Coordinates of C-alpha atoms in Angstrom, one line a residue:
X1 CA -45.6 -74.4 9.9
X2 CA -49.3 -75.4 10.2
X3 CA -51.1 -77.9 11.6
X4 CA -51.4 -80.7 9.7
X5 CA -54.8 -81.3 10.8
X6 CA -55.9 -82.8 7.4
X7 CA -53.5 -85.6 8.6
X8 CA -55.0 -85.6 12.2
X9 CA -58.4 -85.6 10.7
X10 CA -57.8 -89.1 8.6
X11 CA -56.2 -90.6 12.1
X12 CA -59.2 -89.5 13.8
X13 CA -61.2 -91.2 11.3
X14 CA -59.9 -94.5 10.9
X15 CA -59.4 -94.5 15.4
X16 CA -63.2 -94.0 15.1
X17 CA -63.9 -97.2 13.4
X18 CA -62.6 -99.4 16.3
X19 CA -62.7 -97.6 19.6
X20 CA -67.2 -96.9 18.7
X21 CA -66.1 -93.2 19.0
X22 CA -69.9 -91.6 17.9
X23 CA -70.1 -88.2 16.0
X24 CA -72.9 -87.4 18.3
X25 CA -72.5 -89.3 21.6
X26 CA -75.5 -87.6 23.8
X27 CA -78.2 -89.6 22.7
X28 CA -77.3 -92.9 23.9
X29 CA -75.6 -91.3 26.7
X30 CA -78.8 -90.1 27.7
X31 CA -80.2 -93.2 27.3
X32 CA -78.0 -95.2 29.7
X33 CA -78.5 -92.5 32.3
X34 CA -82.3 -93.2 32.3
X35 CA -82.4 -96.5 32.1
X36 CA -78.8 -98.2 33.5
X37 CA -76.7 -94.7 35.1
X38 CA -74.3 -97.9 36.2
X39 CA -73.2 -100.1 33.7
X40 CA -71.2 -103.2 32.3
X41 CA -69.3 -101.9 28.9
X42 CA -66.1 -102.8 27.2
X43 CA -62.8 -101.8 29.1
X44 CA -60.5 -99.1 27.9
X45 CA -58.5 -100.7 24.8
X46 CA -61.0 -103.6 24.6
X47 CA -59.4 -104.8 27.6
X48 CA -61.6 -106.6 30.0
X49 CA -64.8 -104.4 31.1
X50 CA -65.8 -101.5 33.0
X51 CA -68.6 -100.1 34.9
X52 CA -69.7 -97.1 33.3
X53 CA -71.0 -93.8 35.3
X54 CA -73.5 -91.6 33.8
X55 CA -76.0 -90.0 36.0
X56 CA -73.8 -86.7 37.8
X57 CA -74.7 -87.2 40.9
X58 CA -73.0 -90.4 40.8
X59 CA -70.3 -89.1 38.6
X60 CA -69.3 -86.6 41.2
X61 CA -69.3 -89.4 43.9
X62 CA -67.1 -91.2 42.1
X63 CA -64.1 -88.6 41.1
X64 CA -64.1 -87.8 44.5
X65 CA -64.0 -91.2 46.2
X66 CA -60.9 -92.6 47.7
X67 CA -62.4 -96.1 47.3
X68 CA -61.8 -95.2 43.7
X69 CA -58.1 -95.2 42.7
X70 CA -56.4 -93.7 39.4
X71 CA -55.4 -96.8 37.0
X72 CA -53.7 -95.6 34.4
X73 CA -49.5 -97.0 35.1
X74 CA -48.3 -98.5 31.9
X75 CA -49.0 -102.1 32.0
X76 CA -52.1 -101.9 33.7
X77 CA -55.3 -103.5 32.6
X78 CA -57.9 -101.1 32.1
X79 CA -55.0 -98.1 30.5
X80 CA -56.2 -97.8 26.6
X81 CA -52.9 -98.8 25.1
X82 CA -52.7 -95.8 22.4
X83 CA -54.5 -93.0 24.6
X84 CA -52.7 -89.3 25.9
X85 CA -49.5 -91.6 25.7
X86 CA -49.3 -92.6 29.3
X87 CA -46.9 -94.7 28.6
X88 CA -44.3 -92.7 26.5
X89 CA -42.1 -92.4 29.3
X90 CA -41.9 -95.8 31.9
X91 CA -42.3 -93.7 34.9
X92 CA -45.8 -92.6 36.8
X93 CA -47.1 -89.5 36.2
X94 CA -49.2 -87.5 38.7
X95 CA -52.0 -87.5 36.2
X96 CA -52.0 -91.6 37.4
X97 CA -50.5 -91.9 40.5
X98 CA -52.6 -91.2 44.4
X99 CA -51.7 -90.2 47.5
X100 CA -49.1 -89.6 48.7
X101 CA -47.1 -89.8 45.7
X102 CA -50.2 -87.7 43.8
X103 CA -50.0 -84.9 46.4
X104 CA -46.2 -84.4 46.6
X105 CA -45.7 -84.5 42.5
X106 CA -49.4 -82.1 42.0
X107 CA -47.4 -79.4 44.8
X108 CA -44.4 -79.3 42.8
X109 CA -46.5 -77.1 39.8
X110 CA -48.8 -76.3 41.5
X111 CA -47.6 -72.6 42.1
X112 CA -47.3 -72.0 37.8
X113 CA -51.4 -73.0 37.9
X114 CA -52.1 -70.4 41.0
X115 CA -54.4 -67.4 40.4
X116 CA -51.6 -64.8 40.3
X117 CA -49.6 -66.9 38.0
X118 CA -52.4 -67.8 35.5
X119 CA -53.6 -63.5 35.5
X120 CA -49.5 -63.1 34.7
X121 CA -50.2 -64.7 31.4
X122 CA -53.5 -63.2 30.6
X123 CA -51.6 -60.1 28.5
X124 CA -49.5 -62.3 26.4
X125 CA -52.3 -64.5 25.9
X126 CA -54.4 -61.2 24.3
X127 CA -51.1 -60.0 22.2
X128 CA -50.9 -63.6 20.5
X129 CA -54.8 -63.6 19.8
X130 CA -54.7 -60.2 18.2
X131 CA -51.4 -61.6 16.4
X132 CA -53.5 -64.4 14.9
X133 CA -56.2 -62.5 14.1
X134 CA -54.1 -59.6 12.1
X135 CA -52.8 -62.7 9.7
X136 CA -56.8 -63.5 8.3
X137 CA -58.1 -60.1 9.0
X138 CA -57.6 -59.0 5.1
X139 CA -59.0 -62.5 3.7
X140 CA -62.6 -62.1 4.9
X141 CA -62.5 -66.3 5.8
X142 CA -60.6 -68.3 8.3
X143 CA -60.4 -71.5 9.9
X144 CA -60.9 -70.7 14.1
X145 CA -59.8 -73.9 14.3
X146 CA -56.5 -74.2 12.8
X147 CA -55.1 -71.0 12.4
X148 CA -56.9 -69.7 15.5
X149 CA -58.0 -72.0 18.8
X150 CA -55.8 -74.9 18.3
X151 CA -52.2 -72.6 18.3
X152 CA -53.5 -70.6 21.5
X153 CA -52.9 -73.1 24.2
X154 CA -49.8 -74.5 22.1
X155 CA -48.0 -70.8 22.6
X156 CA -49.7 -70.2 26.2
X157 CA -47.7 -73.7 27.1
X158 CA -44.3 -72.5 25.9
X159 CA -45.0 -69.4 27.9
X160 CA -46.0 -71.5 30.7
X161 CA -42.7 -73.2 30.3
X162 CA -40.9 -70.2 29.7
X163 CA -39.5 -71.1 26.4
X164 CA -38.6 -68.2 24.1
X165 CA -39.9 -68.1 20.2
X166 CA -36.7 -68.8 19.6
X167 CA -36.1 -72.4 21.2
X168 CA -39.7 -73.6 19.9
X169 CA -40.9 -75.6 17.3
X170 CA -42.2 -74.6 14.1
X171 CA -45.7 -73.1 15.0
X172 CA -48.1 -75.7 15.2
X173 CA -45.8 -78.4 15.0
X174 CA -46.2 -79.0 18.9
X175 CA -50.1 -79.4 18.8
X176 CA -49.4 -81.9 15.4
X177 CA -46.8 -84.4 17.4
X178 CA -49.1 -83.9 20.7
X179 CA -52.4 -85.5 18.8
X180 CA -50.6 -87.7 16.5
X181 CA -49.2 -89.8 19.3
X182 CA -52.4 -89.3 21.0
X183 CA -53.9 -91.5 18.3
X184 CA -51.4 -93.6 17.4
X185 CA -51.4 -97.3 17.5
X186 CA -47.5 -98.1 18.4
X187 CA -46.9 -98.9 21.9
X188 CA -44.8 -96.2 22.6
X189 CA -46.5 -93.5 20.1
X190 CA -45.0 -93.5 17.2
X191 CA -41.8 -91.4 15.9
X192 CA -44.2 -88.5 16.5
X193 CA -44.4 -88.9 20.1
X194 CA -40.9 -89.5 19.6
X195 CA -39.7 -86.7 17.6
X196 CA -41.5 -84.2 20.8
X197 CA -40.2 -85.7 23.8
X198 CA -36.8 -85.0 21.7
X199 CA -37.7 -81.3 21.7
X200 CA -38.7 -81.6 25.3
X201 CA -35.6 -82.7 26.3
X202 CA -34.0 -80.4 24.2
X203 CA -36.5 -77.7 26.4
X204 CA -35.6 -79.2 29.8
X205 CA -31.8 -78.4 28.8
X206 CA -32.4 -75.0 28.3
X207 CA -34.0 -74.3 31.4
X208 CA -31.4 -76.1 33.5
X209 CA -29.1 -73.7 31.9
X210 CA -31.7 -70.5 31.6
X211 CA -33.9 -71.7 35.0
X212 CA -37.0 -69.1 35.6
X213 CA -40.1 -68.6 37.4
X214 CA -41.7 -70.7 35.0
X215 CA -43.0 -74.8 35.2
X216 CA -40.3 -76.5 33.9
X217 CA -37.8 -75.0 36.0
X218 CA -39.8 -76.2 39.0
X219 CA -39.9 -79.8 37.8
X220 CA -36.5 -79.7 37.2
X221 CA -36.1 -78.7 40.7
X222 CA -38.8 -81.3 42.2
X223 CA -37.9 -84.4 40.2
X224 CA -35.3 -86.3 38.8
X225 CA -35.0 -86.4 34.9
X226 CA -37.0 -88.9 33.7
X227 CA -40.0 -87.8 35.5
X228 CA -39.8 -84.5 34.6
X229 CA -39.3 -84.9 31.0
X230 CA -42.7 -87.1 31.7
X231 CA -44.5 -84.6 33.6
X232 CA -43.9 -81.9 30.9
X233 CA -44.8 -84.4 28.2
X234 CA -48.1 -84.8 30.0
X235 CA -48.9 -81.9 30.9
X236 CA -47.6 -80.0 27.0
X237 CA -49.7 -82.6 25.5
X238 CA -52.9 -82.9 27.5
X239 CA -53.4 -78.8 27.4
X240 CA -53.5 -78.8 23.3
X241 CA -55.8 -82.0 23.4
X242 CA -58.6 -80.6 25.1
X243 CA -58.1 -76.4 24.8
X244 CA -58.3 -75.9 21.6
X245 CA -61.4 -77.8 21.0
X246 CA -62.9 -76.6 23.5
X247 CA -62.5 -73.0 21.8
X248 CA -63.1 -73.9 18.2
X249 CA -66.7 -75.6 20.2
X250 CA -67.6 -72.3 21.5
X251 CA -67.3 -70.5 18.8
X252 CA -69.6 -73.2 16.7
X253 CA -72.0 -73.1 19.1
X254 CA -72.2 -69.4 19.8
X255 CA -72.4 -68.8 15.6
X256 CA -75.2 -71.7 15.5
X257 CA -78.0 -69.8 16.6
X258 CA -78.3 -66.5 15.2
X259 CA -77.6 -63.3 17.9
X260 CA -76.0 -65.5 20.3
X261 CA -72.6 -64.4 19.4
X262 CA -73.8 -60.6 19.0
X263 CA -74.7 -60.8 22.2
X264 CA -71.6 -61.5 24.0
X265 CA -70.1 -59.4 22.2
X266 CA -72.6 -57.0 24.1
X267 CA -72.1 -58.4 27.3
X268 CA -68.6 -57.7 29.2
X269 CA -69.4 -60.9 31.5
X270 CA -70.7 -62.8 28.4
X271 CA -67.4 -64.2 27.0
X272 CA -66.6 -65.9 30.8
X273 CA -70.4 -67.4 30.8
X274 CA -70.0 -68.9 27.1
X275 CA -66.8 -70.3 27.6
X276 CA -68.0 -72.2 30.9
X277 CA -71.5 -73.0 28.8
X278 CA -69.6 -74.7 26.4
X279 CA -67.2 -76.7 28.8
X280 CA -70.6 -78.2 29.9
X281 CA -72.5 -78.4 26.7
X282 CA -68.9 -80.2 24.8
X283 CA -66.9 -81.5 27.6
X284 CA -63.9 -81.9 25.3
X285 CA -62.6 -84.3 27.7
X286 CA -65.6 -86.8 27.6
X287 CA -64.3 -89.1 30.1
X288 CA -62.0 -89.2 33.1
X289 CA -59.1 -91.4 33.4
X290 CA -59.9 -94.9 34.4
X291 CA -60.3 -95.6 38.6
X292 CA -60.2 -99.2 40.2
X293 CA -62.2 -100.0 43.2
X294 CA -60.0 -100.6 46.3
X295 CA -62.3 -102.4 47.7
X296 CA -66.0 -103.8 47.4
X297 CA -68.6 -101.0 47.2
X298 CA -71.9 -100.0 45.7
X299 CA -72.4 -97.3 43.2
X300 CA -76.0 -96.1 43.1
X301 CA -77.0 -99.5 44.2
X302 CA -74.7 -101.8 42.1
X303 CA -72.3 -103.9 43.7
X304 CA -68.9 -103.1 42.7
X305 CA -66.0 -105.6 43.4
X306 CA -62.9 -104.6 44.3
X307 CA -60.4 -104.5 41.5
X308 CA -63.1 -103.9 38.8
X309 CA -62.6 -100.8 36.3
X310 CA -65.1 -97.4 36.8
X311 CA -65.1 -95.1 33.8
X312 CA -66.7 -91.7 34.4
X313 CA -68.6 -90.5 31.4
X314 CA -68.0 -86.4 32.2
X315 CA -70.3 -85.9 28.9
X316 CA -72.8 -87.8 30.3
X317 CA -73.0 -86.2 33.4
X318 CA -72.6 -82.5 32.3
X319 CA -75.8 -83.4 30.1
X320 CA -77.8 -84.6 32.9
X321 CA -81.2 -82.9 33.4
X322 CA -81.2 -84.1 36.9
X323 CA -78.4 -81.1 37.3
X324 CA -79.2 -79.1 34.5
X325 CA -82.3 -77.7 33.0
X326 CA -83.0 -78.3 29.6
X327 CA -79.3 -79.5 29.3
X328 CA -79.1 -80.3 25.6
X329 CA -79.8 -76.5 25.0
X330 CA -76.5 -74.4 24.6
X331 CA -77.3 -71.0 26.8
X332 CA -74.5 -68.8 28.0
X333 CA -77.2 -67.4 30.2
X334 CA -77.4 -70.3 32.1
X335 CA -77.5 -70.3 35.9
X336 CA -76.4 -72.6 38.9
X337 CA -75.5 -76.2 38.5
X338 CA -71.6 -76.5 38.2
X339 CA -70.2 -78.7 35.4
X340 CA -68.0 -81.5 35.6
X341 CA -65.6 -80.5 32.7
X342 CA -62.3 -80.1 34.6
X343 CA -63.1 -83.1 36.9
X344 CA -63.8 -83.4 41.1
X345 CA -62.1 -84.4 43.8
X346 CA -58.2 -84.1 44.7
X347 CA -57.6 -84.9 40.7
X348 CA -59.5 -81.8 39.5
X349 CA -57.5 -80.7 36.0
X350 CA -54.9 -78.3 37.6
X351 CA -54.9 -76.4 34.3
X352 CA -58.7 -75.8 34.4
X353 CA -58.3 -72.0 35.1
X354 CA -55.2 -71.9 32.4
X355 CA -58.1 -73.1 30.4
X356 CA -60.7 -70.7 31.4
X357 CA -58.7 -67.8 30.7
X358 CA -57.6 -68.9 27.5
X359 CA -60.9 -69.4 26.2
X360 CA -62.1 -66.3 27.8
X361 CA -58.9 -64.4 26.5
X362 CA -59.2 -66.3 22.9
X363 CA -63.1 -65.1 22.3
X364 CA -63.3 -61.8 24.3
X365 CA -60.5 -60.6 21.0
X366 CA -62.5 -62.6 18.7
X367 CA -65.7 -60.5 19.2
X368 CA -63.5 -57.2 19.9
X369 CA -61.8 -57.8 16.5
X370 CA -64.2 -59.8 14.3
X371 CA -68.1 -58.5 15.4
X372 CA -69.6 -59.7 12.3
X373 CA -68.8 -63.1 12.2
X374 CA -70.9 -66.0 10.4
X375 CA -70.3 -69.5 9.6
X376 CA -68.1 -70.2 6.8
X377 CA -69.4 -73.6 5.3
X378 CA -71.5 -76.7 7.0
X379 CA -68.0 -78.2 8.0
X380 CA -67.9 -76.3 11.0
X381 CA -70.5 -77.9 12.6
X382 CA -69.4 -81.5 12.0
X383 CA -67.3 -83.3 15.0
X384 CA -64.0 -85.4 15.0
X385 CA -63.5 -87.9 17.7
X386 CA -60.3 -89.0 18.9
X387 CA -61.7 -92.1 20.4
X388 CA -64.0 -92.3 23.5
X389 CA -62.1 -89.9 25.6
X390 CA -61.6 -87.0 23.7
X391 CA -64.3 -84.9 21.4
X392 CA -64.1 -81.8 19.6
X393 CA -65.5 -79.8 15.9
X394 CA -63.5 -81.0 12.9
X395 CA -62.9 -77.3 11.8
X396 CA -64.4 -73.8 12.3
X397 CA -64.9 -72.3 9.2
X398 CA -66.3 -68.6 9.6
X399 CA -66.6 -65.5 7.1
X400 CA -66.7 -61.8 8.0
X401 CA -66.5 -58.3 6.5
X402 CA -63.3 -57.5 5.7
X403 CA -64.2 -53.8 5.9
X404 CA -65.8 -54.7 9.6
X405 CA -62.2 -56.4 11.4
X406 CA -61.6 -54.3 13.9
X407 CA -57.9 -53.1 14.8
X408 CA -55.4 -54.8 17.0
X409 CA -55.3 -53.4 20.4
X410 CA -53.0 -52.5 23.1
X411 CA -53.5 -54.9 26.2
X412 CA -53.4 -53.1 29.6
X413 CA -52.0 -55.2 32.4
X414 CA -54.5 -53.7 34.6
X415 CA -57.4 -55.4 32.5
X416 CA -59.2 -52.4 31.7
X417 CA -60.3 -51.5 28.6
X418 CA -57.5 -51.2 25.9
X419 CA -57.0 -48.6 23.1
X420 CA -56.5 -48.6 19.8
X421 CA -53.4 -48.5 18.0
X422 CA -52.7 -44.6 17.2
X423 CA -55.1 -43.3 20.1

């Protein structure tokens, strides 16, 4: 099954026209950092208001702050009531809570997000690129979106879960339910949401029976079943919100000025340093979870009170020339100056190197097999919005030679180069 992105798409539009999503946020985001880097704005959800971070400095402050709490329990003012589906499940989640509970719950996966663990997955994550990429090598034209970046982290999760092909859902069926109840305006997400914390629980039953060195055997272990059925929600649904995006918007990006994409594919560092570029350049996450102040503070000279809302605009921030030369210039060449894509402070995204190496993995195979690619159409470099927190491109429409699609090739564990089939 595909994704039904055509469906996602029309959500995406219609969540635009309330939530002030903007196709192409960085000009007044720029704005407010010159002129107001602190400000008054509307509240997640239209609740209430918020102070709004722009500048990075400040930005980086903030995340790391213990002043600054997480708000995001269900119920809370200040939690968007339709976004990432906090709510879904009435427990907290450690994507919400802080410490202690924050430090206990983040140790119990910790170890499936480690260095060793994520390099363990780097080889299966090359076989199902290649496997992608032998479907649309005959047809000359793809979608990267679609049939490419968006089912990448969806399979890398089940492996991270350590759920066979066999007890999964339809391909791309996981990433459709994940962003549908993303968008959706029922309180408790929708049958969607529904329909995949059904297969989730379906999931957490096999690995009681089948337990692994895998994540969801280690929340089985470390929480009770509610919670763990929440953490897995959270943590299946955030990874194919803001991967795949953040592939499909390195690839745009990399085809939008002509030899850029020739050129990593030149470079045997050049896939790591365009990935990370495009983190910056099109944080798919574009803003961090809500915090409330603990206490009265300032931030960068305005009084904050305690109990007031601080949103973190990490678009803003990974734009800011105070940081970043000529930051509204996309150069994989780019040196120094580290982005806030993943986050800062004790709720840095634990999957950030999952994410890395997935989008490392995903377009290191993409130049291997595809060197000649183009864009497809205009309607690659448009952008969908799912509301103020998430951003990504619409689709990735590309064209190559079928003549010039290079063959699959074996993946050596070891990470050096790989050979052909039949060598």
């Amino acid at each position: 099954m595909a994704i039904d992105f055509g469906y996602l798409a029309a959500l995406a539009r219609s969540d635009r026209d309330h939530t002030g999503g903007d196709p192409d946020p960085y000009p007044n985001l720029a704005w407010l950092r010159r002129e107001s880097p602190v400000t008054r704005v509307p509240g997640p959800g239209g609740v209430g208001t918020a102070w709004f971070v722009t500048s990075y400095a400040l930005a980086r402050d903030c995340l790391a702050d213990p002043r600054l709490e997480m708000s995001a329990a269900p119920g809370e003012p200040g939690v968007p009531a339709s976004r990432l589906r906090a709510d879904a499940v009435p427990v907290p989640h450690f994507l919400a809570t802080n410490p202690p509970v924050h430090d206990a719950q983040r140790q119990a996966v910790a170890a499936s997000f480690s260095p060793r663990a994520v390099e363990k997955l780097r080889e299966p994550a090359a076989r199902y690129c290649h496997e992608l990429i032998d479907r649309f090598a005959g047809r000359g034209e793809a979608d990267l979106l679609t049939e490419y970046a968006l089912l990448i982290p969806e399979h890398l999760t089940y492996e991270l879960f350590g759920v066979p092909r066999a007890q999964r859902l339809p391909e791309g069926r996981a990433t459709t339910l994940s962003v549908a109840g993303a968008l959706s305006e029922q309180p408790d997400g929708g049958p969607l949401t529904g329909e995949l914390l059904d297969h989730l629980r379906q999931v957490l039953e096999y690995k009681r029976r089948q337990p692994g060195d895998d994540l969801v055997t280690r929340l089985l272990a470390a929480m009770d079943e509610n919670a763990a059925l929440h953490a897995a929600y959270l943590l299946f649904a955030t990874g194919q919100l803001s991967t795949g995006p953040a592939i499909g918007a390195t690839i745009v990006r990399l085809l939008e000025r002509p030899g850029l994409y020739a050129a990593v594919s030149r470079d045997p560092a050049g896939c790591r340093r365009a990935v990370d570029e495009a983190l910056r350049f099109d944080s798919a996450v574009q803003s961090a979870l809500p915090r409330r102040a603990r206490e009265d503070l300032e931030i960068g000279g305005t009084r904050v009170t305690a109990g007031d809302i601080v949103l973190v605009s990490l678009a803003a921030a990974n734009r800011d020339p105070g940081r970043f030369a000529d930051p509204d210039r996309f150069d994989p060449g780019r040196a120094g100056g580290s982005h806030l894509a993943f986050g800062h402070g004790i709720h840095y995204c634990l999957g950030g190197p999952l994410a890395r190496m997935e989008g490392e993995v995903a377009l290191s195979v993409l130049v291997d097999r595809l060197p000649g690619l183009r864009p497809g159409g205009s309607a690659g470099r448009g952008e969908w919005a799912l509301g103020p927190l998430l951003r990504g491109p619409a689709t990735v429409l590309v064209r190559f030679d079928v003549g010039t699609a290079g063959p699959a090739h074996e993946v050596r564990p070891d990470g050096g180069r790989p050979s052909v089939h039949g060598d």
